[in-house]
PDB file of C-alpha atoms in Angstrom:
ATOM      1  CA  MET L   1      95.861 -51.904  40.714  1.00 95.00           C
ATOM      2  CA  LEU L   2      97.818 -54.049  43.143  1.00 96.00           C
ATOM      3  CA  LEU L   3      96.123 -57.281  44.288  1.00 98.00           C
ATOM      4  CA  HIS L   4      97.572 -57.849  47.756  1.00 97.00           C
ATOM      5  CA  ILE L   5      96.920 -61.065  49.688  1.00 98.00           C
ATOM      6  CA  ILE L   6      97.553 -60.602  53.417  1.00 97.00           C
ATOM      7  CA  ALA L   7      97.346 -63.981  55.111  1.00 96.00           C
ATOM      8  CA  ARG L   8      97.797 -65.293  58.624  1.00 94.00           C
ATOM      9  CA  GLY L   9     100.177 -68.233  58.935  1.00 91.00           C
ATOM     10  CA  LYS L  10     103.218 -69.383  57.007  1.00 89.00           C
ATOM     11  CA  ILE L  11     102.448 -71.504  53.961  1.00 88.00           C
ATOM     12  CA  GLY L  12     106.038 -72.752  53.607  1.00 88.00           C
ATOM     13  CA  ARG L  13     106.919 -75.252  50.915  1.00 90.00           C
ATOM     14  CA  SER L  14     103.755 -77.156  50.180  1.00 91.00           C
ATOM     15  CA  SER L  15     101.416 -78.163  47.393  1.00 94.00           C
ATOM     16  CA  GLU L  16      99.110 -75.278  48.416  1.00 93.00           C
ATOM     17  CA  ALA L  17     102.035 -72.846  48.047  1.00 95.00           C
ATOM     18  CA  ASP L  18     102.886 -74.266  44.626  1.00 96.00           C
ATOM     19  CA  LEU L  19      99.282 -73.937  43.457  1.00 96.00           C
ATOM     20  CA  THR L  20      98.995 -70.397  44.828  1.00 97.00           C
ATOM     21  CA  ASP L  21     102.216 -69.369  43.077  1.00 97.00           C
ATOM     22  CA  ARG L  22     101.117 -70.989  39.818  1.00 97.00           C
ATOM     23  CA  TYR L  23      97.984 -68.832  39.656  1.00 98.00           C
ATOM     24  CA  LEU L  24      99.630 -65.628  40.899  1.00 98.00           C
ATOM     25  CA  GLN L  25     102.302 -65.892  38.195  1.00 98.00           C
ATOM     26  CA  ARG L  26      99.577 -65.968  35.525  1.00 97.00           C
ATOM     27  CA  ILE L  27      97.965 -62.720  36.645  1.00 98.00           C
ATOM     28  CA  GLN L  28      98.849 -59.738  34.463  1.00 96.00           C
ATOM     29  CA  TRP L  29      98.096 -57.239  37.255  1.00 97.00           C
ATOM     30  CA  LYS L  30     100.566 -56.509  40.046  1.00 97.00           C
ATOM     31  CA  THR L  31     100.327 -58.980  42.928  1.00 98.00           C
ATOM     32  CA  LYS L  32     101.875 -59.241  46.357  1.00 97.00           C
ATOM     33  CA  VAL L  33     101.601 -61.707  49.243  1.00 96.00           C
ATOM     34  CA  THR L  34     102.281 -60.746  52.850  1.00 96.00           C
ATOM     35  CA  GLU L  35     102.353 -63.400  55.566  1.00 95.00           C
ATOM     36  CA  LEU L  36     101.606 -62.530  59.166  1.00 95.00           C
ATOM     37  CA  PRO L  37     101.916 -64.714  62.265  1.00 94.00           C
ATOM     38  CA  ASP L  38      98.754 -66.523  63.387  1.00 90.00           C
ATOM     39  CA  THR L  39      98.304 -63.851  66.060  1.00 88.00           C
ATOM     40  CA  GLY L  40      99.780 -60.389  66.360  1.00 88.00           C
ATOM     41  CA  GLY L  41     101.871 -58.794  63.693  1.00 89.00           C
ATOM     42  CA  ASN L  42     100.953 -55.609  61.908  1.00 89.00           C
ATOM     43  CA  ILE L  43      99.059 -55.359  58.669  1.00 90.00           C
ATOM     44  CA  PRO L  44     101.376 -53.353  56.405  1.00 91.00           C
ATOM     45  CA  ASP L  45     100.577 -49.776  55.472  1.00 90.00           C
ATOM     46  CA  PRO L  46      98.814 -49.380  52.113  1.00 88.00           C
ATOM     47  CA  ILE L  47     100.875 -48.919  48.959  1.00 78.00           C
ATOM     48  CA  GLY L  48      98.753 -45.935  47.903  1.00 78.00           C
ATOM     49  CA  THR L  49      95.261 -44.573  48.280  1.00 87.00           C
ATOM     50  CA  PRO L  50      92.482 -45.308  47.774  1.00 94.00           C
ATOM     51  CA  VAL L  51      92.577 -48.868  49.106  1.00 97.00           C
ATOM     52  CA  ARG L  52      89.821 -51.488  49.272  1.00 98.00           C
ATOM     53  CA  SER L  53      89.721 -54.290  51.812  1.00 97.00           C
ATOM     54  CA  VAL L  54      88.218 -57.715  51.106  1.00 98.00           C
ATOM     55  CA  VAL L  55      87.963 -59.978  54.132  1.00 98.00           C
ATOM     56  CA  LEU L  56      87.497 -63.693  53.505  1.00 96.00           C
ATOM     57  CA  ASP L  57      84.900 -64.925  55.970  1.00 94.00           C
ATOM     58  CA  GLU L  58      82.432 -67.812  55.886  1.00 90.00           C
ATOM     59  CA  ARG L  59      79.626 -65.346  56.711  1.00 92.00           C
ATOM     60  CA  GLY L  60      80.553 -63.154  53.758  1.00 95.00           C
ATOM     61  CA  LYS L  61      78.971 -62.824  50.354  1.00 96.00           C
ATOM     62  CA  ALA L  62      79.395 -65.677  47.883  1.00 96.00           C
ATOM     63  CA  MET L  63      79.801 -64.217  44.397  1.00 96.00           C
ATOM     64  CA  ARG L  64      79.797 -65.598  40.898  1.00 95.00           C
ATOM     65  CA  SER L  65      83.187 -65.212  39.237  1.00 95.00           C
ATOM     66  CA  LYS L  66      81.876 -62.658  36.728  1.00 95.00           C
ATOM     67  CA  ASP L  67      80.403 -60.535  39.530  1.00 97.00           C
ATOM     68  CA  PHE L  68      83.695 -60.682  41.440  1.00 97.00           C
ATOM     69  CA  ALA L  69      85.535 -59.616  38.263  1.00 97.00           C
ATOM     70  CA  ARG L  70      83.155 -56.684  37.738  1.00 98.00           C
ATOM     71  CA  LYS L  71      83.690 -55.529  41.352  1.00 98.00           C
ATOM     72  CA  LEU L  72      87.480 -55.493  40.811  1.00 98.00           C
ATOM     73  CA  GLU L  73      86.978 -53.729  37.487  1.00 98.00           C
ATOM     74  CA  ARG L  74      84.794 -51.055  39.136  1.00 98.00           C
ATOM     75  CA  TRP L  75      87.352 -50.453  41.879  1.00 98.00           C
ATOM     76  CA  ARG L  76      90.191 -50.283  39.351  1.00 97.00           C
ATOM     77  CA  ASP L  77      88.250 -47.807  37.205  1.00 97.00           C
ATOM     78  CA  GLU L  78      87.525 -45.677  40.306  1.00 97.00           C
ATOM     79  CA  GLY L  79      91.277 -45.309  40.810  1.00 96.00           C
ATOM     80  CA  VAL L  80      91.789 -47.804  43.625  1.00 97.00           C
ATOM     81  CA  ARG L  81      95.538 -48.360  43.934  1.00 96.00           C
ATOM     82  CA  GLU L  82      95.475 -51.497  46.079  1.00 97.00           C
ATOM     83  CA  THR L  83      92.895 -54.142  46.901  1.00 98.00           C
ATOM     84  CA  ARG L  84      93.770 -56.149  49.996  1.00 98.00           C
ATOM     85  CA  PHE L  85      92.481 -59.665  50.536  1.00 98.00           C
ATOM     86  CA  LEU L  86      92.709 -60.681  54.177  1.00 97.00           C
ATOM     87  CA  ILE L  87      92.783 -64.373  55.083  1.00 96.00           C
ATOM     88  CA  GLY L  88      92.545 -65.122  58.773  1.00 93.00           C
ATOM     89  CA  ALA L  89      94.026 -67.882  60.870  1.00 90.00           C
ATOM     90  CA  ALA L  90      91.998 -70.759  62.323  1.00 84.00           C
ATOM     91  CA  ASP L  91      90.076 -68.426  64.648  1.00 86.00           C
ATOM     92  CA  GLY L  92      89.126 -65.997  61.881  1.00 88.00           C
ATOM     93  CA  HIS L  93      89.447 -62.215  61.988  1.00 91.00           C
ATOM     94  CA  GLU L  94      89.189 -59.625  64.710  1.00 90.00           C
ATOM     95  CA  ALA L  95      85.860 -57.763  64.857  1.00 93.00           C
ATOM     96  CA  GLU L  96      87.552 -54.500  63.833  1.00 92.00           C
ATOM     97  CA  THR L  97      88.949 -56.106  60.661  1.00 93.00           C
ATOM     98  CA  ILE L  98      85.515 -57.436  59.713  1.00 95.00           C
ATOM     99  CA  SER L  99      83.710 -54.164  60.417  1.00 95.00           C
ATOM    100  CA  SER L 100      86.170 -52.112  58.354  1.00 95.00           C
ATOM    101  CA  ALA L 101      85.970 -54.362  55.270  1.00 97.00           C
ATOM    102  CA  ASP L 102      84.690 -53.015  51.966  1.00 98.00           C
ATOM    103  CA  LEU L 103      83.560 -56.549  51.147  1.00 98.00           C
ATOM    104  CA  LEU L 104      83.098 -59.705  53.213  1.00 98.00           C
ATOM    105  CA  PHE L 105      83.764 -62.468  50.678  1.00 98.00           C
ATOM    106  CA  SER L 106      83.005 -66.144  51.087  1.00 97.00           C
ATOM    107  CA  PHE L 107      83.797 -69.350  49.242  1.00 96.00           C
ATOM    108  CA  GLY L 108      80.509 -70.684  50.618  1.00 92.00           C
ATOM    109  CA  PRO L 109      79.234 -71.765  54.016  1.00 89.00           C
ATOM    110  CA  ALA L 110      81.795 -74.557  54.441  1.00 88.00           C
ATOM    111  CA  THR L 111      84.902 -73.957  56.521  1.00 86.00           C
ATOM    112  CA  TRP L 112      88.074 -74.120  54.413  1.00 89.00           C
ATOM    113  CA  PRO L 113      91.673 -74.478  55.610  1.00 89.00           C
ATOM    114  CA  HIS L 114      93.293 -71.051  55.378  1.00 85.00           C
ATOM    115  CA  MET L 115      96.186 -72.428  53.313  1.00 89.00           C
ATOM    116  CA  MET L 116      93.688 -73.812  50.772  1.00 94.00           C
ATOM    117  CA  CYS L 117      91.911 -70.432  50.748  1.00 95.00           C
ATOM    118  CA  ARG L 118      95.092 -68.832  49.439  1.00 96.00           C
ATOM    119  CA  ALA L 119      95.122 -71.139  46.430  1.00 97.00           C
ATOM    120  CA  MET L 120      91.382 -70.690  45.865  1.00 97.00           C
ATOM    121  CA  LEU L 121      91.716 -66.907  46.100  1.00 98.00           C
ATOM    122  CA  ALA L 122      94.705 -66.844  43.743  1.00 98.00           C
ATOM    123  CA  GLU L 123      92.697 -68.867  41.225  1.00 97.00           C
ATOM    124  CA  GLN L 124      89.705 -66.528  41.520  1.00 97.00           C
ATOM    125  CA  LEU L 125      91.953 -63.488  41.081  1.00 98.00           C
ATOM    126  CA  PHE L 126      93.434 -65.050  37.953  1.00 97.00           C
ATOM    127  CA  ARG L 127      89.950 -65.941  36.716  1.00 96.00           C
ATOM    128  CA  ALA L 128      88.666 -62.398  37.388  1.00 97.00           C
ATOM    129  CA  THR L 129      91.535 -60.732  35.548  1.00 97.00           C
ATOM    130  CA  ALA L 130      91.177 -63.257  32.699  1.00 96.00           C
ATOM    131  CA  ILE L 131      87.456 -62.418  32.422  1.00 96.00           C
ATOM    132  CA  LEU L 132      88.252 -58.704  32.279  1.00 96.00           C
ATOM    133  CA  ALA L 133      90.909 -59.318  29.607  1.00 95.00           C
ATOM    134  CA  GLY L 134      88.495 -61.385  27.501  1.00 93.00           C
ATOM    135  CA  HIS L 135      90.699 -64.462  27.931  1.00 86.00           C
ATOM    136  CA  PRO L 136      88.938 -67.795  27.271  1.00 82.00           C
ATOM    137  CA  TYR L 137      89.994 -69.347  30.623  1.00 79.00           C
ATOM    138  CA  HIS L 138      86.568 -68.700  32.139  1.00 72.00           C
ATOM    139  CA  ARG L 139      83.770 -70.807  30.722  1.00 70.00           C
ATOM    140  CA  GLU L 140      80.420 -70.173  32.273  1.00 72.00           C
ATOM    141  CA  GLY L 141      78.123 -73.183  32.269  1.00 61.00           C
ATOM    142  CA  PRO L 142      74.366 -73.144  31.737  1.00 60.00           C
ATOM    143  CA  ARG L 143      72.305 -71.492  34.440  1.00 58.00           C
TER     144      ARG L 143
END
């Protein structure tokens, strides 16, 4: 399954870009990043079908890393070819994008800079795939 980050704004050469790249390079699954302008621009056509859409939004569902990993695992096992992770610009997403999402995902109620969200998402994607591979990267603390 392709993990495809579609993000508004250009990250350029920055510490956030370096951190994002560091995590994406560790992922054993296929990954892709598409940058769109802050407004306008077309979301690219899917690589294959079926496709799932995850929209990052502060009103979305906060998930434990293991639960996020299991969701990706379920989609992969159902034959999903591409999971898209949409990161909006400063003004968020259009209503149509939110309403068509398979999952509204949140890093909590705080507002995060969209460039930082890329790095946080890349880390969570690495963590999820590491969990599914049985890799010791993820250590769950006491509950």
